[in-house]
Short mmCIF file of C-alpha atoms in Angstrom, two decimals:
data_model
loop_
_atom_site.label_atom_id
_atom_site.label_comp_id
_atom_site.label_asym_id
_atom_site.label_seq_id
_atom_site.Cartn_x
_atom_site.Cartn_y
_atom_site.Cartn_z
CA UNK V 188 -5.86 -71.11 -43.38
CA UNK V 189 -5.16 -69.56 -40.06
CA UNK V 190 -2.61 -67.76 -41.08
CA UNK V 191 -4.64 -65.54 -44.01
CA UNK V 192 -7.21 -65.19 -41.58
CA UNK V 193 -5.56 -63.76 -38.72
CA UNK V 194 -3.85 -60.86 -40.30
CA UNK V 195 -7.31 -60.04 -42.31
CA UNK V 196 -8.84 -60.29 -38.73
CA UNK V 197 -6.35 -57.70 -37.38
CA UNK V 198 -6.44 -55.20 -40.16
CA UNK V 199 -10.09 -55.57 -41.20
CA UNK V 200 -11.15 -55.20 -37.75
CA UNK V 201 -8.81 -52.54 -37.03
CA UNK V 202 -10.40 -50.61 -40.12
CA UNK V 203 -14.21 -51.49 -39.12
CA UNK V 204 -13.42 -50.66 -35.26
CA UNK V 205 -11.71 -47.04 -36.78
CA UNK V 206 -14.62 -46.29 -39.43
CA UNK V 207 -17.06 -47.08 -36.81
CA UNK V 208 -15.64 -44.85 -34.09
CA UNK V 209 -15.26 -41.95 -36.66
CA UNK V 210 -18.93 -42.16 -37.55
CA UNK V 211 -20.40 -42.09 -33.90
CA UNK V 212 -17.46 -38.90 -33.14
CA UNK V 213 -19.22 -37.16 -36.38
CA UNK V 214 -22.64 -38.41 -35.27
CA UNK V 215 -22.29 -36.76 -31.73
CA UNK V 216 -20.67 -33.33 -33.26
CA UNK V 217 -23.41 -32.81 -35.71
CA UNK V 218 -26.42 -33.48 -33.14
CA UNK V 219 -24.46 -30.79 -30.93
CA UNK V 220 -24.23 -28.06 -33.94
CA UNK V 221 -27.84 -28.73 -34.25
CA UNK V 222 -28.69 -28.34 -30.41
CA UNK V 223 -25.94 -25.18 -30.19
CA UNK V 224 -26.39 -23.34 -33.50
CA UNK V 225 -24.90 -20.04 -31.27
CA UNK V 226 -21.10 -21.28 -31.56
CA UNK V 227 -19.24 -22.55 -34.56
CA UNK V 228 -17.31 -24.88 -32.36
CA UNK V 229 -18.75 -28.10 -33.38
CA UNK V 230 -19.17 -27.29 -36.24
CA UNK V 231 -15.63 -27.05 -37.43
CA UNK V 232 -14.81 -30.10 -34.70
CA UNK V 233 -16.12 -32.17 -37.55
CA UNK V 234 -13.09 -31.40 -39.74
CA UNK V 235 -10.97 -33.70 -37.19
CA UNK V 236 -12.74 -36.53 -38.70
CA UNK V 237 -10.01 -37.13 -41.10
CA UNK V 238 -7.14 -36.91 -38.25
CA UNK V 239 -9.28 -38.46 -35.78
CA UNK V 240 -9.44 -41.75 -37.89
CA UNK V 241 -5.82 -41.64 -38.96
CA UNK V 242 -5.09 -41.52 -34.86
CA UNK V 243 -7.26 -44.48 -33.95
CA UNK V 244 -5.85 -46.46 -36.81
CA UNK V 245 -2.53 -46.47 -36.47
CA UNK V 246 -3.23 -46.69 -32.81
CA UNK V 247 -4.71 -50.01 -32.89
CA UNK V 248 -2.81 -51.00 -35.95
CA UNK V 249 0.43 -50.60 -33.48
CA UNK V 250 -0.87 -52.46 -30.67
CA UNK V 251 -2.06 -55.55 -32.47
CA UNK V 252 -0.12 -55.94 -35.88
CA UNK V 253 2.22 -58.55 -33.69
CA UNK V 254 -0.45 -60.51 -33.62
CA UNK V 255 -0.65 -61.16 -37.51
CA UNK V 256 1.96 -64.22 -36.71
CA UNK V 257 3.47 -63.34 -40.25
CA UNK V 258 6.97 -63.66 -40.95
CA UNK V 259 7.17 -60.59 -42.82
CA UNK V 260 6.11 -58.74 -39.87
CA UNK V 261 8.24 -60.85 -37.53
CA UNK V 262 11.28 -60.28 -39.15
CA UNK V 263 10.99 -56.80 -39.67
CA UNK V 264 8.57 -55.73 -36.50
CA UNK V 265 10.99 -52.96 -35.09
CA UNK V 266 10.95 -50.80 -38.00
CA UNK V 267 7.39 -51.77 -38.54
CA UNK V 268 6.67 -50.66 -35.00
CA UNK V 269 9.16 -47.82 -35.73
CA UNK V 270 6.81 -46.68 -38.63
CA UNK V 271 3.64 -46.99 -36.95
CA UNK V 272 5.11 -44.93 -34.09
CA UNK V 273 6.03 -41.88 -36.44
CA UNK V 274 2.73 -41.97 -37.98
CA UNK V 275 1.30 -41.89 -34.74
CA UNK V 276 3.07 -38.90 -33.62
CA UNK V 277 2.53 -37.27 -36.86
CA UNK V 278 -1.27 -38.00 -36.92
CA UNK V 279 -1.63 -36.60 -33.13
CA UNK V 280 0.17 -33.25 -34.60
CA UNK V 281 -2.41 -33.33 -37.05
CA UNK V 282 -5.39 -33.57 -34.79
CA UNK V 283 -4.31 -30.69 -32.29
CA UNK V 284 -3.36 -28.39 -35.08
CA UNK V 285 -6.92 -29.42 -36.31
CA UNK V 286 -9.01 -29.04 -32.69
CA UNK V 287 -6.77 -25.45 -32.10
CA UNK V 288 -7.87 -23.67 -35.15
CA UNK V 289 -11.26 -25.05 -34.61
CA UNK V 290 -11.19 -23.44 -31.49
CA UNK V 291 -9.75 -20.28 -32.45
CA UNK V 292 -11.91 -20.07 -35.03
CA UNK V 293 -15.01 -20.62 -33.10
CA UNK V 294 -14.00 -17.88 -30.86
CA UNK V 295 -13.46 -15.18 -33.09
CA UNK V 296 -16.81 -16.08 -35.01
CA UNK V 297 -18.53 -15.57 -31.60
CA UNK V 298 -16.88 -11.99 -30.99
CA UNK V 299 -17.27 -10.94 -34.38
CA UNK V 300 -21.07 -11.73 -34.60
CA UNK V 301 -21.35 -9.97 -30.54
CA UNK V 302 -19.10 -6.98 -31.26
CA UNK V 303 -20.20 -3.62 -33.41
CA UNK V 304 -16.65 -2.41 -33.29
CA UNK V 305 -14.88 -2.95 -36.37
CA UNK V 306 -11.24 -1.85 -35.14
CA UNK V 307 -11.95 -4.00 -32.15
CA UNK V 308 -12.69 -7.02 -34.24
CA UNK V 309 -9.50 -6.43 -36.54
CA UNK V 310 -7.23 -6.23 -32.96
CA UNK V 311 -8.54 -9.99 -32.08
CA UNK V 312 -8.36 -11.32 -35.73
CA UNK V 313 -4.96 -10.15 -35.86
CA UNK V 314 -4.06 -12.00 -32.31
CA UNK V 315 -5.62 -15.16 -33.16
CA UNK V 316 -4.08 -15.51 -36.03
CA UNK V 317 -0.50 -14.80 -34.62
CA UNK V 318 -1.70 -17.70 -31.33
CA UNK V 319 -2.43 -19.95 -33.96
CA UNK V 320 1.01 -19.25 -35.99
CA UNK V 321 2.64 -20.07 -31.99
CA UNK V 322 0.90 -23.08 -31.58
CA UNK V 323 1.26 -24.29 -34.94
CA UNK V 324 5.22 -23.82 -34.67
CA UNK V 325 5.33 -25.33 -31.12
CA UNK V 326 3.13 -28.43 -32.17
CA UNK V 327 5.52 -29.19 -35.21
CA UNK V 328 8.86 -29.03 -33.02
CA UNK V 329 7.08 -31.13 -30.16
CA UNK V 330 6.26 -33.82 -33.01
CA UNK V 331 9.58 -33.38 -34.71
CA UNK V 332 11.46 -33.86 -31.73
CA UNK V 333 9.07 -36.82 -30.72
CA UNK V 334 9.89 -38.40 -33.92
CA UNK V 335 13.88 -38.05 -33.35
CA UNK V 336 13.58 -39.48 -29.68
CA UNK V 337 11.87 -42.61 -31.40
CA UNK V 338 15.29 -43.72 -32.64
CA UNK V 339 17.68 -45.03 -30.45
CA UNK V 340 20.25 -43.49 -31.94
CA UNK V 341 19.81 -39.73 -31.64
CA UNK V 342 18.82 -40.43 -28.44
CA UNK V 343 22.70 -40.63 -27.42
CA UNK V 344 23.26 -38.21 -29.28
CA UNK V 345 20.98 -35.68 -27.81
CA UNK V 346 22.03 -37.20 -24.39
CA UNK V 347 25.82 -36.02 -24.95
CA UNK V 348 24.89 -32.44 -26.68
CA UNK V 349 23.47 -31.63 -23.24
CA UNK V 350 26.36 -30.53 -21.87
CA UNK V 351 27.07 -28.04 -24.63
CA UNK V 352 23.23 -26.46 -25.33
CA UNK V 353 24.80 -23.59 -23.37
CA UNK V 354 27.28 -22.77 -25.98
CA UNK V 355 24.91 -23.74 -28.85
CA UNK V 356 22.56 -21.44 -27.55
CA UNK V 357 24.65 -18.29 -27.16
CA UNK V 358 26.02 -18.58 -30.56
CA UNK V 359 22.26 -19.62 -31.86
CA UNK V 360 21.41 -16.58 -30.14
CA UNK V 361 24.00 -14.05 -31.33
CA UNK V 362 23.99 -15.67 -35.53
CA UNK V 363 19.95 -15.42 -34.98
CA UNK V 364 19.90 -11.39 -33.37
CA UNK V 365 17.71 -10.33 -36.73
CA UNK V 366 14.94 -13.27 -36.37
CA UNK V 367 14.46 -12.91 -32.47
CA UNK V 368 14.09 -9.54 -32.82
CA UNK V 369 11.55 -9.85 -35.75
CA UNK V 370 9.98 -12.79 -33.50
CA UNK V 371 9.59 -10.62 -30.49
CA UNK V 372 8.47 -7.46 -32.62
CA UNK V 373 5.96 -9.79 -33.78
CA UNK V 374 4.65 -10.33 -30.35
CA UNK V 375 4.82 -6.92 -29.54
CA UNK V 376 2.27 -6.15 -32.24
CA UNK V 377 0.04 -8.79 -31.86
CA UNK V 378 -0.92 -7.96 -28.25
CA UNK V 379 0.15 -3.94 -28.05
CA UNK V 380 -2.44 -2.98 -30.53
CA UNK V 381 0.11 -1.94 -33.15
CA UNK V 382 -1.29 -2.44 -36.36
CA UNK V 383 -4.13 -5.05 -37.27
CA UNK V 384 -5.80 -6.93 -39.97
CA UNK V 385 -7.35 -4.45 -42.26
CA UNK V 386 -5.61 -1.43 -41.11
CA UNK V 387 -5.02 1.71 -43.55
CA UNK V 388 -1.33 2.64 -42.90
CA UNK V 389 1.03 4.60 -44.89
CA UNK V 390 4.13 3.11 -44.50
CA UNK V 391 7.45 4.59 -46.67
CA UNK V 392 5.61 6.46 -49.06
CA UNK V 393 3.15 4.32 -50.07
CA UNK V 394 -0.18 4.10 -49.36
CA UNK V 395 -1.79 0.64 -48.29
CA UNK V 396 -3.74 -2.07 -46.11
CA UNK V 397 -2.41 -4.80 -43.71
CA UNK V 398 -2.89 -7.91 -45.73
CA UNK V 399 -0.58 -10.44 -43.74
CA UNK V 400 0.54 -10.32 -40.20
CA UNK V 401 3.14 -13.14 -39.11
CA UNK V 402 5.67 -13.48 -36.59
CA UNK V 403 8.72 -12.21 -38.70
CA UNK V 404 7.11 -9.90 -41.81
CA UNK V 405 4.03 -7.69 -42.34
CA UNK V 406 2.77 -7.69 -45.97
CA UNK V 407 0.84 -4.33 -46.97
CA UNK V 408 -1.42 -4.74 -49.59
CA UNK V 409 -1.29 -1.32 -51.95
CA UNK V 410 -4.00 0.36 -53.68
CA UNK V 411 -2.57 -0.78 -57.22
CA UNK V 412 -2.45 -4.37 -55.76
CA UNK V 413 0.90 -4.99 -55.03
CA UNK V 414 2.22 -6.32 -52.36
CA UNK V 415 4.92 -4.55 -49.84
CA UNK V 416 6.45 -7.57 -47.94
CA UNK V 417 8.26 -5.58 -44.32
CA UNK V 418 9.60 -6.91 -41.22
CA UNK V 419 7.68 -6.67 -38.05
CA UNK V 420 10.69 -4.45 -36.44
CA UNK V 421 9.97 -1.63 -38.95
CA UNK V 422 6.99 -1.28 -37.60
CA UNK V 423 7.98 -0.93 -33.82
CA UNK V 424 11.67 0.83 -34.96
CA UNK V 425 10.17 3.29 -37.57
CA UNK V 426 7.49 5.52 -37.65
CA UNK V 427 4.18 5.12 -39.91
CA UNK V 428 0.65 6.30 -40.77
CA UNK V 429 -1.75 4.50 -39.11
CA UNK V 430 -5.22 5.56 -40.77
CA UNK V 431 -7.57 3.32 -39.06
CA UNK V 432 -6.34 4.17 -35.37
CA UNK V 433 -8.38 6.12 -33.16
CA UNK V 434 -11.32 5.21 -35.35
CA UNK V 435 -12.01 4.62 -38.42
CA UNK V 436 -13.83 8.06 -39.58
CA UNK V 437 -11.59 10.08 -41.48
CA UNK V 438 -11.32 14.16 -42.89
CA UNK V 439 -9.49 14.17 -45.76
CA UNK V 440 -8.53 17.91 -47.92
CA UNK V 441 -8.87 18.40 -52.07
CA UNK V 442 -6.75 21.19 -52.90
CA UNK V 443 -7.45 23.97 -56.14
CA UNK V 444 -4.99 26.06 -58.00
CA UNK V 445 -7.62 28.93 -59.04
CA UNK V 446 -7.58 32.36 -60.31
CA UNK V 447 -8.14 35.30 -57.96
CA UNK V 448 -12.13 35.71 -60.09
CA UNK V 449 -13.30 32.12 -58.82
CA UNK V 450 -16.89 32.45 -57.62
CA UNK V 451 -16.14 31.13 -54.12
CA UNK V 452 -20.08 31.51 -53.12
CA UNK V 453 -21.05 29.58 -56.13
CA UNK V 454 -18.37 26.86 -55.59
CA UNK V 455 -19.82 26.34 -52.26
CA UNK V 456 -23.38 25.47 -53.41
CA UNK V 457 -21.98 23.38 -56.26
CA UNK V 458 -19.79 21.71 -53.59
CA UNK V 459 -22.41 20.79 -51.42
CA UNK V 460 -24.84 19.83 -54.00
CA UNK V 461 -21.61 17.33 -55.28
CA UNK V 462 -21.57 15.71 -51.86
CA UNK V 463 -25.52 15.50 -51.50
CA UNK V 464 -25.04 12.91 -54.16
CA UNK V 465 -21.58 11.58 -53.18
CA UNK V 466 -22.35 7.93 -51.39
CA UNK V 467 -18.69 8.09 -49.90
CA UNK V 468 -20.00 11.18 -48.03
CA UNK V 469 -20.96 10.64 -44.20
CA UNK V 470 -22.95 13.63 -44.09
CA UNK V 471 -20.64 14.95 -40.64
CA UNK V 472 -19.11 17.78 -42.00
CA UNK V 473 -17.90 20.14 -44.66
CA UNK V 474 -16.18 23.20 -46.15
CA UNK V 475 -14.47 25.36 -48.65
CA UNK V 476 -12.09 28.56 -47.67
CA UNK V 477 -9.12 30.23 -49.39
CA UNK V 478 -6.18 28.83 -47.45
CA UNK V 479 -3.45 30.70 -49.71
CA UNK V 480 -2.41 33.49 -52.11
CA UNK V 481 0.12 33.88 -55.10
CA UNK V 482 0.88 36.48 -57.56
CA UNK V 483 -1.28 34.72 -59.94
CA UNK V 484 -3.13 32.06 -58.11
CA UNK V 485 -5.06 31.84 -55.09
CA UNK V 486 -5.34 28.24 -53.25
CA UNK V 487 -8.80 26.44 -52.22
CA UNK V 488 -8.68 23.84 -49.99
CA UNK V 489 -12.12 21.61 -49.45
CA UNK V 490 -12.57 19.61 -46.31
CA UNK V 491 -14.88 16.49 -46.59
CA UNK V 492 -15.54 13.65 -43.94
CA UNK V 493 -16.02 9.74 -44.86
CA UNK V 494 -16.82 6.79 -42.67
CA UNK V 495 -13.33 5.40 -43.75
CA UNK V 496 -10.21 5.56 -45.59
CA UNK V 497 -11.16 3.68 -48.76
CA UNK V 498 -14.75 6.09 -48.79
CA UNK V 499 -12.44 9.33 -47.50
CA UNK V 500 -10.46 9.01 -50.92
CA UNK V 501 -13.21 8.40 -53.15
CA UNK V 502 -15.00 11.61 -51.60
CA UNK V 503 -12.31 13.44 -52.53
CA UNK V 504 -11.61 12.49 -55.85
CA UNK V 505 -15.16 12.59 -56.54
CA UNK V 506 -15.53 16.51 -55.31
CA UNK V 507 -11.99 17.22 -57.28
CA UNK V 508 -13.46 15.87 -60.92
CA UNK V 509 -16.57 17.29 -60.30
CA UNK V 510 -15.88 20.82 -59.45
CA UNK V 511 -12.83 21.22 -62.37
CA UNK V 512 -15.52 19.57 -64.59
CA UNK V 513 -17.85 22.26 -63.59
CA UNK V 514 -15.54 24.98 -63.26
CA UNK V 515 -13.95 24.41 -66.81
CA UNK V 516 -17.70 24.40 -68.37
CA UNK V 517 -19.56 26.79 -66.42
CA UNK V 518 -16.59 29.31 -65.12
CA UNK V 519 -13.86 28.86 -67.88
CA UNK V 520 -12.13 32.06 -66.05
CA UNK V 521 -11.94 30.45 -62.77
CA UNK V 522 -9.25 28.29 -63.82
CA UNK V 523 -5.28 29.70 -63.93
CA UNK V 524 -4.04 30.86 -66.64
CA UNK V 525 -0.54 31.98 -67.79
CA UNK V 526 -0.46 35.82 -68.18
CA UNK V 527 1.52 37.15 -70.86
CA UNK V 528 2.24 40.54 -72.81
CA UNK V 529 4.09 42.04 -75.93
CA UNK V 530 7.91 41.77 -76.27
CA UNK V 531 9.56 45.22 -76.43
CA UNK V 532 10.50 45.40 -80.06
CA UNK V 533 13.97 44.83 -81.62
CA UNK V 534 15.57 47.96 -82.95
CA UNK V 535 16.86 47.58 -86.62
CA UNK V 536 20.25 46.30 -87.77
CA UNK V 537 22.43 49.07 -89.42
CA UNK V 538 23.24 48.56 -92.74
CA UNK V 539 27.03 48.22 -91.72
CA UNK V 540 26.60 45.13 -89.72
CA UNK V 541 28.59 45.58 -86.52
CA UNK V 542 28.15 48.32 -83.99
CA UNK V 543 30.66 50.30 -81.36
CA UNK V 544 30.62 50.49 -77.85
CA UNK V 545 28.41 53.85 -78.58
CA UNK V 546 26.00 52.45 -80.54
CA UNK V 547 27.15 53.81 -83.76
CA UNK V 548 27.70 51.70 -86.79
CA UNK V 549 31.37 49.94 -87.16
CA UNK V 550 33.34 50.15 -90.36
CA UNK V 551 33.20 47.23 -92.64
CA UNK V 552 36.66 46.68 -92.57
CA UNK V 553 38.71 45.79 -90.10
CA UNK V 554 41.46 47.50 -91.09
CA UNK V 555 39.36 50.67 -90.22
CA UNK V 556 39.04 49.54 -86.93
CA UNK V 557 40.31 52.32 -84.27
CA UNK V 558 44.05 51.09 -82.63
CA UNK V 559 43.34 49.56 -79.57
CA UNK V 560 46.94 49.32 -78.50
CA UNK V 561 47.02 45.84 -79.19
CA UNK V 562 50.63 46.48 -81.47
#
């Protein structure tokens, strides 16, 4: 009989001690949310529940399961220990990676909410997320390389691959030039204010917004939804549009191919009665001037100002439909036009078919022809 009890003893109380401590952790978190509803932190401390439990499981599960007395266990308690030991170390990478983006979250919730600065806000979204990137890689090779040291084994081995991590890591070094350099790039752009989260850039032709920053590749999101997947070091090797630095107001230019009869004064009142009614508008600034001349054409250029890049090219689209609209319906001649005239006409054929050299008509037969001194 003892020996059912004792291992039910063991795991049962090892699950009611776990369940138990998990409830008073998520007890205590959710009377501090209540008492601090300022920060997010304890908030999102509650999602280490799950981890938290795991932890204090296998914890207690590795300390007592020798005292089951079952001969199961007893014959097989070093890889039964070995087991619990991995789990451990895996569950402990679980909770930090849990408690860091907890934190990190926390704290950019608190300088979002505080700060009116949208480009500001971008710059820290775009570091925390790279810090938590770092600290998720360096978590997962401190619990992978805890979980190799657990076997006796590779310890020996890693023991006699000490004296040649020198060589290993010049080679590693050279074969991995590409990666490091992405990996440092990355830094560089987390914390030199490169490009952020959010950020209208221009980048080989195309026209997008920073979707992704990681360590090694940038994805720019396009305005046809595609994604442009580049690596960080084109960014700090090559140079780009950057529409959102500075600030994020923005003058952008429409541009008309008109005849030399456009109503300029009218245009103006029309354009500023489009943009009265144009949302995308920030009400700074305005204009329309004559910026070049042709033959046939004369060029208009119109200068609006939006809050942003997404509201600069709707402003300008909007003012270039409207006015053509306009234009075409109200001042057909405004718009160019291809000016042609009559052809000079074709003099008639003479009745002989082929002419000389002086115009005059050619005999019909060759034979007639006049010698040329061909023999």
């Amino acid at each position: 009989m003892e020996n059912v009890l004792r291992p039910l003893i063991v795991v049962g109380g090892a699950l009611a001690l776990t369940l138990l401590l998990g409830w008073l952790a998520d007890l205590l978190l959710r009377r501090a949310n209540a008492r601090h509803p300022e920060t997010p932190l304890w908030g999102l401390l509650r999602r280490c529940r799950p981890p938290l439990q795991v932890v204090l499981l296998t914890a207690i599960l590795r300390g007592a399961y020798r005292q089951t007395e079952l001969d199961i266990i007893q014959d097989h308690e070093a890889g039964i220990g070995q087991v619990l030991s991995l789990v451990l170390i895996a569950s402990t990478a679980w909770l930090v990676l849990r408690a860091a983006a907890a934190a990190v979250e926390s704290t950019y919730a608190r300088y979002a909410s505080m700060s009116a600065d949208r480009a500001r806000v971008r710059r820290v979204r775009t570091q925390v997320t790279l810090i938590m990137r770092i600290v998720t890689a360096v978590v997962c090779v401190v619990a992978g390389a805890a979980m190799l040291l657990t076997f006796p084994e590779l310890r020996a081995v890693g023991t006699s691959m000490l004296a040649s991590a020198g060589i290993i890591g010049i080679v590693a070094g050279v074969a991995a030039q590409s990666t490091l350099g992405n990996l440092f790039a990355g830094f560089q752009i987390a914390f030199g204010d490169m490009v952020r989260l959010g950020d209208t850039v221009v980048v080989d032709g195309e026209w997008g917004v920073i979707d992704e920053v990681t360590l090694t590749v940038v994805a720019v999101r396009t305005w046809d939804e595609r994604r442009i997947t580049m690596p960080v070091s084109y960014f700090t090797s090559q140079p780009f549009e950057n529409w959102s630095r500075g600030g994020v107001q923005m003058t952008g230019s429409v541009f008309l191919q008109l005849d030399h009869r456009a109503p300029l004064g009218l245009m103006r009142k029309k354009t500023e009665e489009i943009l009265e009614h144009c949302e995308a508008w920030d009400r700074r600034s305005w204009s329309l001037a004559v910026t070049d001349s042709t033959a046939t054409t004369m060029e208009v250029r119109v200068v609006v100002t939006a809050r942003d890049a997404d509201d600069i090219w709707t402003a300008r689209c909007t003012v270039r439909e409207q006015l053509l609209v306009w234009l075409a319906e109200e001042h057909p001649y405004a718009l160019p036009r291809v000016t042609t005239g009559p052809a000079d006409p074709v003099p008639p054929r003479p009745s002989g078919g082929l002419l000389g050299k002086d115009g005059t008509a050619a005999a019909d037969d060759p034979r007639e022809l006049p010698d040329t001194g061909r023999g």
